[in-house]
Coordinates of C-alpha atoms and ligand atoms in Angstrom, one line a residue:
X1 CA 36.1 -17.9 36.4
X2 CA 35.9 -17.9 32.7
X3 CA 36.2 -20.9 30.8
X4 CA 39.5 -21.0 28.7
X5 CA 40.2 -22.8 25.1
X6 CA 43.1 -23.0 23.7
X7 CA 44.0 -23.5 19.6
X8 CA 45.5 -21.7 16.4
X9 CA 44.3 -18.4 15.1
X10 CA 41.2 -20.3 13.1
X11 CA 40.0 -21.7 16.2
X12 CA 40.2 -19.3 18.1
X13 CA 38.1 -16.8 15.4
X14 CA 35.8 -19.6 14.7
X15 CA 34.8 -20.4 18.7
X16 CA 33.7 -16.6 18.9
X17 CA 32.1 -16.7 15.6
X18 CA 29.4 -19.6 17.2
X19 CA 29.1 -18.1 20.2
X20 CA 27.9 -15.2 17.6
X21 CA 25.3 -17.4 15.8
X22 CA 27.6 -17.1 13.1
X23 CA 26.7 -20.8 11.2
X24 CA 28.8 -20.6 8.2
X25 CA 31.7 -19.2 5.9
X26 CA 32.3 -17.4 2.2
X27 CA 35.4 -18.0 0.3
X28 CA 37.9 -18.3 -2.4
X29 CA 41.2 -20.1 -2.0
X30 CA 43.9 -18.4 -0.1
X31 CA 47.4 -20.0 1.6
X32 CA 47.0 -16.7 4.3
X33 CA 43.9 -18.2 5.4
X34 CA 44.2 -21.7 5.4
X35 CA 43.5 -21.9 9.2
X36 CA 40.1 -20.4 9.4
X37 CA 39.3 -24.0 6.7
X38 CA 41.7 -26.0 8.9
X39 CA 39.0 -24.5 12.8
X40 CA 35.8 -24.4 9.9
X41 CA 37.1 -28.4 8.7
X42 CA 37.9 -29.9 11.8
X43 CA 34.8 -28.6 13.3
X44 CA 32.0 -29.2 10.6
X45 CA 30.8 -25.4 10.4
X46 CA 30.0 -25.6 6.5
X47 CA 32.1 -23.6 4.1
X48 CA 31.8 -22.6 0.7
X49 CA 33.3 -21.4 -1.8
X50 CA 33.0 -19.3 -5.1
X51 CA 34.8 -18.6 -8.3
X52 CA 35.3 -14.6 -7.3
X53 CA 35.3 -13.1 -4.0
X54 CA 32.9 -10.3 -4.2
X55 CA 30.4 -13.6 -4.4
X56 CA 31.4 -14.1 -1.7
X57 CA 30.9 -11.0 0.5
X58 CA 27.8 -10.5 -1.8
X59 CA 26.5 -14.0 -0.1
X60 CA 27.5 -13.0 3.4
X61 CA 25.7 -9.8 2.9
X62 CA 22.5 -12.3 2.0
X63 CA 22.6 -14.1 4.7
X64 CA 22.6 -11.0 7.0
X65 CA 20.3 -9.6 5.2
X66 CA 17.8 -12.8 5.4
X67 CA 18.5 -14.1 8.6
X68 CA 19.2 -10.4 10.8
X69 CA 22.2 -12.9 12.1
X70 CA 25.9 -11.5 10.8
X71 CA 27.2 -12.7 7.8
X72 CA 30.8 -14.0 6.9
X73 CA 33.1 -13.9 4.5
X74 CA 37.1 -15.3 4.2
X75 CA 39.1 -13.4 1.7
X76 CA 43.1 -14.0 1.2
X77 CA 45.6 -11.6 1.4
X78 CA 45.8 -8.8 -1.0
X79 CA 43.5 -9.4 -4.5
X80 CA 41.4 -11.8 -2.2
X81 CA 40.4 -8.3 0.0
X82 CA 40.8 -6.0 -2.5
X83 CA 38.2 -8.1 -4.7
X84 CA 35.7 -8.1 -2.6
X85 CA 35.7 -4.0 -1.5
X86 CA 32.4 -3.7 -3.7
X87 CA 31.0 -6.0 -1.1
X88 CA 31.8 -4.6 1.4
X89 CA 30.3 -1.1 0.3
X90 CA 27.2 -2.4 -0.8
X91 CA 26.8 -3.8 2.3
X92 CA 27.9 -0.6 4.2
X93 CA 25.1 1.3 2.4
X94 CA 22.5 -1.2 3.3
X95 CA 23.4 -1.7 6.9
X96 CA 23.9 -5.4 6.7
X97 CA 26.3 -7.4 9.8
X98 CA 29.3 -8.5 7.4
X99 CA 32.6 -9.4 9.0
X100 CA 35.2 -10.2 6.4
X101 CA 38.2 -12.2 8.0
X102 CA 41.1 -11.3 5.3
X103 CA 44.6 -13.0 5.7
X104 CA 47.4 -10.4 5.6
X105 CA 51.0 -11.3 4.6
X106 CA 53.7 -11.5 7.8
X107 CA 54.1 -8.6 10.0
X108 CA 57.3 -9.8 11.4
X109 CA 59.0 -9.1 8.1
X110 CA 56.3 -6.3 6.6
X111 CA 58.0 -4.1 4.6
X112 CA 60.3 -6.5 3.0
X113 CA 58.0 -7.7 0.3
X114 CA 56.4 -10.6 0.8
X115 CA 53.6 -12.1 -1.5
X116 CA 50.7 -9.9 -1.6
X117 CA 51.4 -7.9 1.1
X118 CA 49.2 -5.0 1.7
X119 CA 47.9 -3.5 4.0
X120 CA 44.0 -3.0 4.1
X121 CA 42.9 -0.7 6.3
X122 CA 43.2 2.8 4.3
X123 CA 40.7 1.3 1.7
X124 CA 38.4 -0.7 4.0
X125 CA 38.0 1.7 6.4
X126 CA 36.0 4.2 4.8
X127 CA 32.8 1.4 4.4
X128 CA 33.2 -0.2 7.6
X129 CA 32.4 0.6 10.6
X130 CA 35.8 -0.5 12.5
X131 CA 38.6 -1.8 11.0
X132 CA 41.8 -3.4 12.5
X133 CA 44.4 -5.5 12.4
X134 CA 45.0 -8.2 14.9
X135 CA 48.7 -8.7 16.4
X136 CA 48.0 -11.2 19.1
X137 CA 46.8 -14.7 18.3
X138 CA 45.7 -14.9 22.2
X139 CA 43.8 -11.4 20.8
X140 CA 41.6 -13.1 18.3
X141 CA 38.5 -14.1 20.3
X142 CA 38.1 -10.6 21.7
X143 CA 38.8 -8.4 18.5
X144 CA 36.1 -10.8 16.7
X145 CA 33.9 -10.2 19.3
X146 CA 33.6 -6.9 19.3
X147 CA 33.7 -6.6 15.4
X148 CA 30.3 -8.6 15.3
X149 CA 28.7 -6.6 18.3
X150 CA 29.6 -3.3 16.3
X151 CA 28.0 -5.0 13.1
X152 CA 25.0 -5.7 15.5
X153 CA 24.7 -2.5 17.0
X154 CA 22.6 0.5 14.8
X155 CA 23.2 1.8 12.9
X156 CA 24.4 -1.6 11.7
X157 CA 26.7 -3.0 8.8
X158 CA 30.0 -4.0 7.9
X159 CA 33.3 -4.5 9.9
X160 CA 36.6 -6.1 8.7
X161 CA 39.6 -8.0 10.3
X162 CA 42.5 -8.8 8.7
X163 CA 45.1 -11.3 10.8
X164 CA 49.0 -11.7 9.9
X165 CA 50.5 -15.2 8.6
X166 CA 52.0 -15.6 12.0
X167 CA 49.0 -14.7 13.6
X168 CA 46.7 -16.9 12.2
X169 CA 49.2 -19.8 12.4
X170 CA 50.1 -19.7 15.7
X171 CA 48.6 -21.2 18.8
X172 CA 47.1 -19.3 21.6
X173 CA 44.5 -19.1 24.3
X174 CA 41.8 -17.3 25.9
X175 CA 38.7 -17.1 27.3
X176 CA 36.0 -18.9 25.8
X177 CA 33.8 -16.1 24.4
X178 CA 30.4 -14.9 24.4
X179 CA 28.1 -12.5 22.3
X180 CA 27.8 -9.4 24.3
X181 CA 23.5 -9.0 23.9
X182 CA 23.3 -5.4 21.9
X183 CA 21.1 -3.1 24.3
X184 CA 18.2 -1.1 22.7
X185 CA 19.1 2.7 22.3
X186 CA 16.2 4.6 23.6
X187 CA 15.1 7.7 21.4
X188 CA 14.0 11.0 23.9
X189 CA 10.3 10.9 24.3
X190 CA 9.9 13.8 23.9
X191 CA 11.0 13.8 20.2
X192 CA 9.1 10.7 20.1
X193 CA 5.8 12.5 21.2
X194 CA 6.2 14.9 19.0
X195 CA 6.7 13.1 16.1
X196 CA 3.7 11.2 17.0
X197 CA 2.0 13.9 17.5
X198 CA 2.3 15.2 14.1
X199 CA 0.9 11.7 12.4
X200 CA -2.3 11.3 14.7
X201 CA -2.6 15.1 13.8
X202 CA -2.2 15.4 9.7
X203 CA -5.0 15.4 7.7
X204 CA -2.9 13.1 4.9
X205 CA 0.2 11.3 6.7
X206 CA 1.7 8.6 4.5
X207 CA 4.6 6.4 5.7
X208 CA 7.5 5.3 3.8
X209 CA 9.1 2.1 5.4
X210 CA 12.6 1.2 4.8
X211 CA 15.0 -1.8 5.6
X212 CA 16.1 -1.3 8.4
X213 CA 11.9 -2.2 9.8
X214 CA 13.1 -5.5 8.6
X215 CA 16.5 -5.8 10.5
X216 CA 15.9 -3.6 13.1
X217 CA 13.1 -6.5 13.8
X218 CA 10.3 -4.0 13.5
X219 CA 7.9 -4.8 11.6
X220 CA 4.6 -6.2 14.1
X221 CA 5.2 -2.7 15.2
X222 CA 5.3 -1.1 12.5
X223 CA 1.9 -2.5 11.5
X224 CA 0.5 -1.7 15.1
X225 CA 1.4 2.0 14.4
X226 CA 0.1 2.2 11.1
X227 CA -3.6 0.8 12.8
X228 CA -3.0 2.8 15.7
X229 CA -2.9 6.1 14.2
X230 CA -4.9 4.9 10.6
X231 CA -1.8 5.2 7.9
X232 CA -1.2 4.3 4.6
X233 CA 2.1 2.5 4.3
X234 CA 5.1 2.5 1.8
X235 CA 7.8 0.7 1.7
X236 CA 11.0 0.0 -0.1
X237 CA 14.5 -2.4 0.3
X238 CA 14.0 -5.2 3.0
X239 CA 10.1 -2.9 3.7
X240 CA 9.2 -5.0 0.9
X241 CA 5.9 -6.8 2.2
X242 CA 6.1 -5.9 5.8
X243 CA 1.9 -5.2 5.4
X244 CA 0.8 -7.6 3.8
X245 CA -0.3 -6.5 0.1
X246 CA -3.9 -7.0 0.5
X247 CA -3.6 -5.5 4.4
X248 CA -5.7 -2.0 3.8
X249 CA -3.2 -0.2 4.7
X250 CA -0.5 -1.6 2.4
X251 CA 0.2 0.6 -0.9
X252 CA 1.8 0.6 -3.5
X253 CA 1.2 1.6 -7.0
X254 CA -0.2 5.0 -5.7
X255 CA 3.2 6.8 -4.0
X256 CA 3.3 9.8 -7.0
X257 CA -0.2 10.5 -6.0
X258 CA 0.2 9.7 -2.2
X259 CA 3.7 11.9 -1.6
X260 CA 2.5 14.6 -3.9
X261 CA -0.8 14.9 -1.4
X262 CA 0.6 14.3 1.9
X263 CA 0.7 16.8 4.4
X264 CA 3.2 14.5 6.9
X265 CA 5.2 11.8 5.6
X266 CA 6.7 9.9 7.8
X267 CA 10.1 7.9 6.6
X268 CA 11.1 5.0 9.0
X269 CA 14.3 3.4 9.0
X270 CA 15.8 4.7 5.5
X271 CA 17.5 7.4 4.4
X272 CA 16.4 10.1 2.5
X273 CA 18.2 9.6 -0.5
X274 CA 17.6 9.7 -4.5
X275 CA 14.7 6.5 -3.7
X276 CA 12.7 9.5 -1.6
X277 CA 13.7 12.9 -4.1
X278 CA 16.3 13.2 -1.1
X279 CA 13.8 14.0 1.2
X280 CA 11.7 17.0 -0.7
X281 CA 7.9 16.3 -0.3
X282 CA 7.0 19.8 -1.2
X283 CA 4.9 21.8 1.9
X284 CA 4.8 18.4 3.8
X285 CA 6.8 18.3 6.8
X286 CA 8.9 15.5 7.2
X287 CA 9.3 13.0 10.2
X288 CA 12.2 11.0 10.2
X289 CA 12.5 8.3 12.1
X290 CA 16.3 6.0 12.5
X291 CA 17.7 3.6 14.3
X292 CA 20.5 5.8 15.6
X293 CA 21.8 9.3 15.6
X294 CA 24.0 9.3 12.6
X295 CA 21.7 8.7 10.4
X296 CA 19.4 12.2 10.8
X297 CA 19.9 13.5 7.6
X298 CA 22.2 16.9 7.2
X299 CA 20.9 17.5 4.4
X300 CA 16.8 18.2 5.5
X301 CA 15.6 19.9 8.5
X302 CA 12.3 17.5 9.9
X303 CA 10.1 18.6 11.8
X304 CA 10.8 15.8 13.9
X305 CA 13.6 12.9 13.9
X306 CA 13.6 10.2 16.6
X307 CA 16.9 7.9 16.9
X308 CA 16.7 4.9 18.5
X309 CA 15.2 1.6 18.5
X310 CA 12.8 1.5 15.9
X311 CA 10.6 -1.2 17.4
X312 CA 10.3 1.1 20.6
X313 CA 9.8 3.9 18.5
X314 CA 7.0 2.5 16.9
X315 CA 5.2 1.2 19.5
X316 CA 5.1 4.7 21.2
X317 CA 3.8 5.6 18.2
X318 CA 1.1 3.1 18.4
X319 CA 0.4 3.8 21.8
X320 CA -0.4 7.1 21.5
X321 CA -3.0 8.5 23.6
X322 CA -4.0 12.1 22.6
X323 CA -6.2 13.0 19.7
X324 CA -5.8 11.7 16.3
X325 CA -7.6 12.7 13.2
X326 CA -9.8 10.5 10.5
X327 CA -8.6 9.7 7.7
X328 CA -10.4 8.1 5.9
X329 CA -11.6 10.1 3.2
X330 CA -7.8 10.0 3.0
X331 CA -6.7 6.8 2.4
X332 CA -10.0 6.2 0.1
X333 CA -8.5 8.3 -2.6
X334 CA -5.1 6.7 -2.3
X335 CA -7.2 3.4 -2.6
X336 CA -8.5 4.4 -5.8
X337 CA -5.5 5.7 -6.9
X338 CA -3.7 2.4 -6.6
X339 CA -6.3 0.0 -7.7
X340 CA -6.4 2.2 -10.8
X341 CA -2.1 1.5 -11.1
X342 CA -3.2 -2.1 -10.0
X343 CA -5.7 -2.2 -13.2
X344 CA -2.3 -1.0 -15.6
X345 CA -0.6 -3.4 -14.3
X346 CA -3.0 -6.5 -15.2
X347 CA -3.2 -5.4 -18.8
X348 CA 0.7 -4.9 -19.2
X349 CA 1.5 -8.1 -17.0
X350 CA -0.5 -10.1 -19.9
X351 CA 0.6 -8.1 -22.8
X352 CA 1.2 -11.0 -25.6
X353 CA 3.2 -8.7 -27.6
X354 CA 5.8 -10.2 -29.6
X355 CA 9.2 -9.6 -28.7
X356 CA 8.2 -10.2 -25.0
X357 CA 7.9 -7.1 -22.7
X358 CA 9.4 -7.4 -19.5
X359 CA 6.2 -6.5 -17.4
X360 CA 4.5 -9.9 -19.2
X361 CA 7.7 -12.1 -17.3
X362 CA 6.4 -10.7 -13.9
X363 CA 3.5 -11.9 -15.0
X364 CA 4.2 -15.2 -15.6
X365 CA 6.6 -15.2 -12.7
X366 CA 3.5 -14.0 -10.2
X367 CA 1.4 -17.0 -10.6
X368 CA 4.6 -19.3 -10.2
X369 CA 6.1 -17.8 -6.8
X370 CA 5.1 -19.0 -3.7
X371 CA 4.9 -16.9 -0.7
X372 CA 8.0 -17.5 0.9
X373 CA 9.6 -16.9 -2.6
X374 CA 13.6 -14.8 -2.1
X375 CA 13.4 -13.1 -5.1
X376 CA 16.9 -10.8 -6.4
X377 CA 17.1 -8.5 -8.8
X378 CA 20.3 -7.6 -10.3
X379 CA 19.9 -5.9 -13.4
X380 CA 19.0 -1.8 -14.7
X381 CA 15.8 -1.9 -16.5
X382 CA 15.1 -5.5 -16.2
X383 CA 15.3 -5.6 -12.6
X384 CA 13.3 -1.4 -12.3
X385 CA 10.4 -3.7 -13.6
X386 CA 10.2 -6.6 -10.8
X387 CA 10.1 -3.2 -8.4
X388 CA 7.1 -2.3 -10.2
X389 CA 5.2 -5.4 -10.8
X390 CA 6.0 -8.1 -8.0
X391 CA 4.3 -7.9 -4.7
X392 CA 6.3 -9.6 -1.9
X393 CA 3.4 -11.3 0.3
X394 CA 5.9 -11.1 3.3
X395 CA 9.5 -8.8 4.5
X396 CA 12.3 -10.0 4.5
X397 CA 12.3 -11.7 1.2
X398 CA 13.6 -9.4 -1.1
X399 CA 17.0 -8.2 -1.8
X400 CA 17.5 -5.5 -4.6
X401 CA 21.4 -3.9 -4.1
X402 CA 20.1 -0.9 -2.4
X403 CA 21.6 2.4 -2.7
X404 CA 25.0 1.8 -3.7
X405 CA 23.2 0.0 -7.0
X406 CA 25.7 -2.5 -7.5
X407 CA 25.6 -4.8 -10.3
X408 CA 26.9 -8.3 -9.9
X409 CA 25.0 -9.1 -6.5
X410 CA 23.3 -11.6 -8.5
X411 CA 24.8 -15.4 -7.8
X412 CA 26.4 -14.2 -4.4
X413 CA 22.9 -13.8 -3.2
X414 CA 21.5 -16.5 -4.7
X415 CA 23.9 -19.0 -2.6
X416 CA 23.5 -16.7 0.4
X417 CA 20.1 -17.6 0.1
X418 CA 19.5 -21.1 -0.5
X419 CA 21.5 -21.5 2.4
X420 CA 19.5 -19.5 4.4
X421 CA 16.0 -20.9 3.1
X422 CA 17.0 -24.3 1.6
X423 CA 13.2 -25.5 1.3
X424 CA 12.2 -21.9 -0.6
X425 CA 12.5 -20.8 -4.3
X426 CA 15.1 -18.4 -4.9
X427 CA 15.0 -16.7 -8.0
X428 CA 17.3 -14.7 -9.5
X429 CA 15.7 -11.8 -11.7
X430 CA 18.6 -10.4 -14.2
X431 CA 20.0 -8.3 -17.1
X432 CA 22.1 -9.6 -19.2
X433 CA 24.6 -7.6 -18.9
X434 CA 24.7 -7.8 -14.8
X435 CA 24.7 -11.7 -15.7
X436 CA 28.2 -11.3 -16.4
X437 CA 29.6 -10.4 -13.3
X438 CA 28.6 -13.5 -11.4
X439 CA 27.2 -16.6 -14.2
X440 CA 30.5 -18.3 -13.5
X441 CA 29.7 -18.5 -9.9
X442 CA 26.8 -21.0 -11.0
X443 CA 29.3 -23.4 -11.2
X444 CA 30.1 -22.8 -7.1
X445 CA 26.4 -23.6 -7.0
X446 CA 26.3 -26.9 -8.9
X447 CA 29.1 -28.2 -7.6
X448 CA 27.7 -27.2 -3.8
X449 CA 24.3 -28.7 -4.6
X450 CA 22.7 -25.1 -4.2
X451 CA 19.7 -25.2 -6.5
X452 CA 18.2 -21.7 -7.6
X453 CA 16.1 -20.3 -10.8
X454 CA 17.9 -17.2 -12.9
X455 CA 15.4 -15.6 -15.0
X456 CA 17.5 -13.4 -17.4
X457 CA 15.6 -10.5 -18.8
X458 CA 18.2 -10.1 -22.1
X459 CA 17.3 -7.3 -24.3
X460 CA 21.0 -8.0 -25.7
X461 CA 21.8 -4.3 -23.9
X462 CA 22.6 -2.0 -20.8
X463 CA 19.3 -0.9 -21.1
X464 CA 19.3 1.1 -18.4
X465 CA 22.4 3.0 -19.6
X466 CA 21.7 2.8 -23.8
X467 CA 18.0 4.4 -23.8
X468 CA 19.0 7.4 -21.0
X469 CA 22.9 8.1 -23.4
X470 CA 20.2 7.7 -26.7
X471 CA 17.9 10.3 -25.3
X472 CA 20.8 13.1 -24.0
X473 CA 23.1 12.4 -26.7
X474 CA 20.8 11.5 -29.7
X475 CA 23.4 8.5 -30.0
X476 CA 25.4 5.8 -28.3
X477 CA 28.7 4.3 -27.4
X478 CA 30.2 1.4 -24.9
X479 CA 25.8 0.3 -24.7
X480 CA 25.1 -2.6 -26.8
X481 CA 26.3 -6.4 -26.0
X482 CA 25.5 -9.7 -28.6
X483 CA 21.8 -10.2 -29.5
X484 CA 20.0 -13.2 -28.2
X485 CA 23.1 -14.7 -26.5
X486 CA 22.3 -17.8 -25.4
X487 CA 23.2 -17.5 -21.4
X488 CA 21.1 -20.9 -20.9
X489 CA 24.2 -22.7 -22.6
X490 CA 26.6 -21.1 -20.4
X491 CA 24.6 -22.6 -17.3
X492 CA 24.5 -26.1 -19.1
X493 CA 27.8 -26.1 -19.6
X494 CA 29.0 -25.2 -16.0
X495 CA 26.4 -28.1 -15.0
X496 CA 23.4 -25.9 -14.9
X497 CA 20.6 -26.3 -17.2
X498 CA 18.2 -24.0 -19.0
X499 CA 16.9 -22.8 -22.0
X500 CA 15.9 -20.1 -24.2
X501 CA 11.9 -18.3 -24.3
X502 CA 11.3 -16.2 -27.3
X503 CA 7.3 -16.0 -27.7
X504 CA 4.9 -15.4 -24.7
X505 CA 3.2 -18.2 -24.0
X506 CA 6.0 -20.2 -23.7
X507 CA 7.1 -18.4 -20.2
X508 CA 5.2 -19.7 -17.7
X509 CA 5.6 -23.9 -18.5
X510 CA 9.6 -22.8 -19.0
X511 CA 9.8 -21.4 -16.1
X512 CA 7.6 -24.5 -14.2
X513 CA 10.0 -26.4 -15.5
X514 CA 12.8 -23.9 -14.1
X515 CA 11.4 -24.5 -10.3
X516 CA 11.4 -28.2 -10.8
X517 CA 14.9 -28.9 -12.3
X518 CA 16.4 -28.8 -8.3
X519 CA 19.7 -27.4 -10.2
X520 CA 20.3 -24.1 -10.7
X521 CA 18.7 -23.5 -14.2
X522 CA 18.6 -20.3 -16.4
X523 CA 15.8 -19.0 -18.4
X524 CA 17.0 -16.7 -21.1
X525 CA 14.3 -14.6 -22.1
X526 CA 14.4 -12.4 -24.9
X527 CA 12.7 -9.7 -24.2
X528 CA 12.1 -6.1 -26.4
X529 CA 15.3 -3.8 -26.6
X530 CA 12.9 -0.8 -27.9
X531 CA 11.1 -0.9 -24.7
X532 CA 12.6 1.2 -21.8
X533 CA 12.0 1.9 -18.3
X534 CA 9.8 5.2 -17.7
X535 CA 12.1 7.2 -15.6
X536 CA 12.3 11.1 -15.5
X537 CA 16.2 10.2 -15.0
X538 CA 19.2 7.6 -14.3
X539 CA 21.6 10.1 -12.9
X540 CA 19.0 11.5 -9.7
Ligands
LIG1 C1 29.0 -2.4 -10.7 C2 28.1 -1.4 -11.7 N1 28.7 -1.2 -13.0 C3 28.4 -0.2 -14.3 C4 26.9 0.1 -13.1 C5 26.6 1.1 -13.8 N2 25.0 0.8 -14.6 C6 23.7 0.6 -13.9 S1 22.3 0.1 -14.8 C7 23.4 -0.6 -16.0 C8 22.2 -1.8 -17.2 C9 22.6 -3.0 -16.7 O1 22.2 -3.7 -18.0 P1 21.2 -5.2 -17.7 O2 21.9 -6.2 -16.8 O3 21.7 -5.8 -18.9 O4 19.6 -4.4 -17.6 P2 19.4 -3.7 -18.2 O5 19.2 -2.0 -17.6 O6 19.4 -4.0 -19.9 O7 17.8 -4.4 -18.1 C10 24.5 -0.7 -15.8 C11 25.8 -0.6 -16.5 C12 26.2 -0.2 -11.9 N3 25.5 0.3 -11.5 N4 27.1 -1.2 -11.3
LIG2 MG1 20.3 -5.8 -21.0

């Protein structure tokens, strides 16, 4: 017979959370969720608190992305939950297994006008895989376990539960929760074989691997498939670094040449969205490998689209026994384009201009970042440059906001990253505009002894909006910020440290100081406001 547990709603929830390997909660205080704090406090379960609920959800998402296990945010009823909705939506777009546990006004007097009384479910349902109100204390472990299993089942994503006041404060009992294993879904073997034949028989194949390759623990299988079939690999999102940058099949810069010249484009574990030209690769045939049938593109008709466990599909590709075309000339062609682009990048990253251009910031940063550093991008053009110039050496180290493109992830992601990896470098690359969304959470980092380095590309504008608006209308509005603002002093006032850098020669030493500081440290780099990231359109 299963072991029984007894306790208040917070204790019953925590028992299920622990069973699933959840190791901490991120929260902002609210009376509706006190029993969850009580359970955590009395059993030594870490609580990290923030200054805006969106940071709590972003921190939980960073944990989910980096550790590939559920991240937890506990938000109070009403405004606590609504402040977390951009975070939930980002997690939904990123397939991040996040659980938000919300407080909820008492059920027994629902409709009488309790404080913060609000039905959250219609708001969160469209951006979660599952949203439910738990009406019985005894039912909490079942509901938490089921929600976490749903979050972890491909295609992964966030889930939401709220607990009415009297439900979470009451005492109940239940069977001791155990984590239900997620069984891998096998893709249709015929579809897999067809895809493998297409790739092996192609003259100029290319693989683009995205976040689900990391999330589905399929990095080794990707490498095996690429090596066995000799296919060049590009990556995006959490897939970046899946092949080490020095690997002969790892490419980053020759993307346009590759996607323009390919006859078969294999997209694995990422949607055929705006980042990939909506899946339109000219005459090339498309193979779209997804981790669940619901992820198949509706707007394109791929030549093959195996849906199932990515590790199994990629391993089957690696084991393909049929004929294989020789891709050596194609690979050499791309390598030449890659090397030429790298030489151009190296020049830009060394440029000694006044004012500093963003490329130089990344040139200096590359010299001080360790191979396992966690880099976080939160901003517009400054972060586009980070994507261009930083080459993650390992998978699972690069955190961008993903296709939802929400500004404000910076400090929340930094908190989740520091908690996940206490001994690594954590570096946030932030636009000065983006800084406004979360910089107050430096206070949370300082107070809870969670150091991080924040490099602000301070161009005094919402660059990614100002430049396109000028191009479109000949003028711009609502796109200026105060020039040369001292964001480093904001961090100092909050208990951290920092400095402003205006000359390229001062960047290196400032970054050295930042990583040695052991407290949240902001390097405020005054960058050239006339520098615009070259893009065809930001409305694509
Ligand atoms: C929450 C949110 N609000 C607005 C936007 C639209 N937006 C995208 S990039 C950008 C400009 C960012 O400016 P900054 O962080 O200073 O970076 P820069 O482009 O100047 O390098 C804006 C406003 C968004 N993506 N997310
Ligand atoms: Mg800016």
